Amino acid sequence: MSNDNFTGTYKMWMFIDPRRALLFIASFQILLGILIHMIVLGSDLNWHSDGIPKFYFPNAAEASAPIDMSPIPSARNFKFD
């Protein structure tokens, strides 16, 4: 494949200022991201108020229950015969 297809590509950057183009692209992406987040937060897809994941706050009875603190879980205490 020859480079003949791209011989005049550099002339595009003589017509378009690269600093302004990159600044425009970055600002557009940031504004688009903010706009999409605001639209989603204002709709049924709001992830702040859907209750997922369900947060667990134990009550006093569950907090005082004994906890198994063995170094190896019981499922791994398999003895080979």
Coordinates of N, CA and C in Angstrom, one line a residue, residues 8-78:
G8 N -1.5 14.8 1.0 CA -2.0 16.1 1.3 C -2.7 16.3 2.7
T9 N -2.6 15.3 3.5 CA -3.4 15.3 4.8 C -2.9 16.4 5.7
Y10 N -1.6 16.7 5.7 CA -1.0 17.7 6.6 C -1.6 19.0 6.3
K11 N -2.0 19.3 5.1 CA -2.6 20.6 4.7 C -3.8 20.9 5.5
M12 N -4.6 19.9 6.0 CA -5.8 20.1 6.7 C -5.4 20.9 8.0
W13 N -4.3 20.6 8.6 CA -3.9 21.3 9.9 C -3.4 22.7 9.6
M14 N -3.1 23.0 8.4 CA -2.8 24.4 8.0 C -4.1 25.2 7.9
F15 N -5.2 24.6 7.6 CA -6.5 25.2 7.5 C -7.2 25.3 8.9
I16 N -7.1 24.2 9.7 CA -7.7 24.1 11.0 C -6.6 24.2 12.1
D17 N -6.8 25.1 13.0 CA -5.9 25.3 14.1 C -6.0 24.1 15.1
P18 N -5.0 23.3 15.3 CA -5.1 22.1 16.1 C -5.4 22.4 17.6
R19 N -4.9 23.5 18.1 CA -5.2 23.9 19.5 C -6.7 24.2 19.7
R20 N -7.2 24.9 18.8 CA -8.7 25.2 18.9 C -9.5 24.0 18.7
A21 N -9.1 23.1 17.7 CA -9.9 21.9 17.5 C -9.9 21.0 18.7
L22 N -8.7 20.8 19.3 CA -8.6 20.0 20.5 C -9.4 20.6 21.7
L23 N -9.3 21.9 21.8 CA -10.1 22.6 22.9 C -11.6 22.4 22.7
F24 N -12.0 22.5 21.4 CA -13.4 22.4 21.1 C -13.9 20.9 21.4
I25 N -13.1 20.0 21.0 CA -13.5 18.6 21.2 C -13.6 18.2 22.7
A26 N -12.6 18.7 23.5 CA -12.6 18.4 24.9 C -13.8 19.1 25.6
S27 N -14.0 20.3 25.3 CA -15.2 21.0 25.9 C -16.5 20.4 25.5
F28 N -16.6 20.0 24.2 CA -17.8 19.3 23.8 C -18.1 18.0 24.5
Q29 N -17.0 17.2 24.7 CA -17.1 16.0 25.4 C -17.5 16.2 26.9
I30 N -17.0 17.2 27.5 CA -17.3 17.4 28.9 C -18.8 17.9 29.0
L31 N -19.2 18.8 28.2 CA -20.6 19.3 28.2 C -21.6 18.2 27.8
L32 N -21.2 17.3 26.9 CA -22.1 16.2 26.5 C -22.2 15.2 27.7
G33 N -21.1 14.9 28.4 CA -21.1 14.0 29.5 C -22.0 14.6 30.7
I34 N -21.9 15.9 30.9 CA -22.7 16.5 32.0 C -24.2 16.5 31.6
L35 N -24.5 16.8 30.3 CA -25.9 16.8 29.8 C -26.5 15.4 29.9
I36 N -25.7 14.3 29.5 CA -26.3 13.0 29.6 C -26.5 12.6 31.1
H37 N -25.6 12.9 32.0 CA -25.8 12.6 33.4 C -27.0 13.3 33.9
M38 N -27.2 14.6 33.6 CA -28.4 15.3 34.1 C -29.7 14.7 33.5
I39 N -29.7 14.3 32.3 CA -30.9 13.7 31.7 C -31.2 12.4 32.4
V40 N -30.2 11.6 32.6 CA -30.4 10.3 33.3 C -30.8 10.4 34.7
L41 N -30.2 11.4 35.4 CA -30.6 11.6 36.8 C -32.0 12.1 37.0
G42 N -32.5 12.8 36.0 CA -33.8 13.3 36.0 C -34.9 12.4 35.5
S43 N -34.5 11.2 35.1 CA -35.4 10.2 34.6 C -35.6 9.0 35.5
D44 N -36.3 8.0 35.1 CA -36.5 6.7 35.8 C -35.2 6.0 36.1
L45 N -34.2 6.3 35.3 CA -32.9 5.6 35.4 C -32.0 6.1 36.5
N46 N -32.5 7.0 37.4 CA -31.6 7.6 38.4 C -31.0 6.5 39.3
W47 N -29.7 6.4 39.3 CA -29.0 5.4 40.1 C -28.8 5.8 41.6
H48 N -29.2 7.0 42.0 CA -29.0 7.4 43.3 C -30.2 7.0 44.2
S49 N -31.4 6.9 43.6 CA -32.6 6.6 44.4 C -33.2 5.3 44.2
D50 N -32.5 4.4 43.5 CA -33.2 3.1 43.2 C -33.0 2.1 44.3
G51 N -32.2 2.3 45.3 CA -32.0 1.4 46.5 C -31.2 0.2 46.2
I52 N -30.4 0.2 45.1 CA -29.5 -0.8 44.8 C -28.1 -0.3 44.8
P53 N -27.2 -0.8 45.6 CA -27.3 -2.0 46.4 C -28.0 -1.6 47.7
K54 N -28.7 -2.6 48.3 CA -29.4 -2.4 49.5 C -28.3 -2.3 50.7
F55 N -28.3 -1.2 51.4 CA -27.3 -1.0 52.4 C -27.8 -1.8 53.7
Y56 N -26.9 -2.4 54.4 CA -27.3 -3.3 55.5 C -26.7 -2.6 56.8
F57 N -27.6 -2.3 57.7 CA -27.2 -1.8 59.0 C -27.8 -2.7 60.0
P58 N -26.9 -3.5 60.6 CA -27.4 -4.5 61.6 C -28.0 -3.9 62.8
N59 N -29.0 -4.5 63.4 CA -29.6 -4.0 64.7 C -28.7 -4.5 65.8
A60 N -29.1 -4.2 67.0 CA -28.2 -4.5 68.2 C -28.2 -6.0 68.4
A61 N -29.3 -6.8 68.1 CA -29.3 -8.2 68.4 C -28.4 -8.9 67.4
E62 N -28.4 -8.5 66.1 CA -27.5 -9.1 65.1 C -26.1 -8.7 65.4
A63 N -25.8 -7.5 65.8 CA -24.5 -7.1 66.0 C -23.8 -7.8 67.2
S64 N -24.6 -8.3 68.2 CA -24.0 -9.0 69.3 C -23.9 -10.5 69.1
A65 N -24.4 -11.0 68.0 CA -24.3 -12.4 67.8 C -22.9 -12.9 67.6
P66 N -22.5 -14.1 68.0 CA -21.1 -14.5 67.8 C -20.8 -14.7 66.4
I67 N -19.6 -14.4 66.0 CA -19.1 -14.5 64.7 C -18.0 -15.6 64.6
D68 N -18.1 -16.5 63.6 CA -17.1 -17.5 63.5 C -15.8 -16.9 63.0
M69 N -14.8 -16.9 63.8 CA -13.5 -16.3 63.5 C -12.4 -17.3 63.2
S70 N -12.8 -18.5 62.7 CA -11.8 -19.5 62.5 C -10.9 -19.0 61.3
P71 N -9.6 -19.4 61.3 CA -8.7 -18.9 60.3 C -9.0 -19.5 58.9
I72 N -9.6 -20.7 58.9 CA -10.0 -21.3 57.6 C -11.5 -21.6 57.6
P73 N -12.2 -21.2 56.6 CA -13.6 -21.4 56.5 C -13.9 -22.9 56.6
S74 N -15.1 -23.3 57.1 CA -15.4 -24.7 57.3 C -15.5 -25.5 56.0
A75 N -15.8 -24.8 54.9 CA -15.9 -25.5 53.7 C -14.5 -26.0 53.2
R76 N -13.4 -25.5 53.8 CA -12.1 -25.9 53.4 C -11.4 -26.8 54.4
N77 N -12.2 -27.2 55.4 CA -11.6 -28.2 56.3 C -11.9 -29.6 55.9
F78 N -11.7 -29.9 54.7 CA -11.9 -31.3 54.1 C -10.7 -32.2 54.5

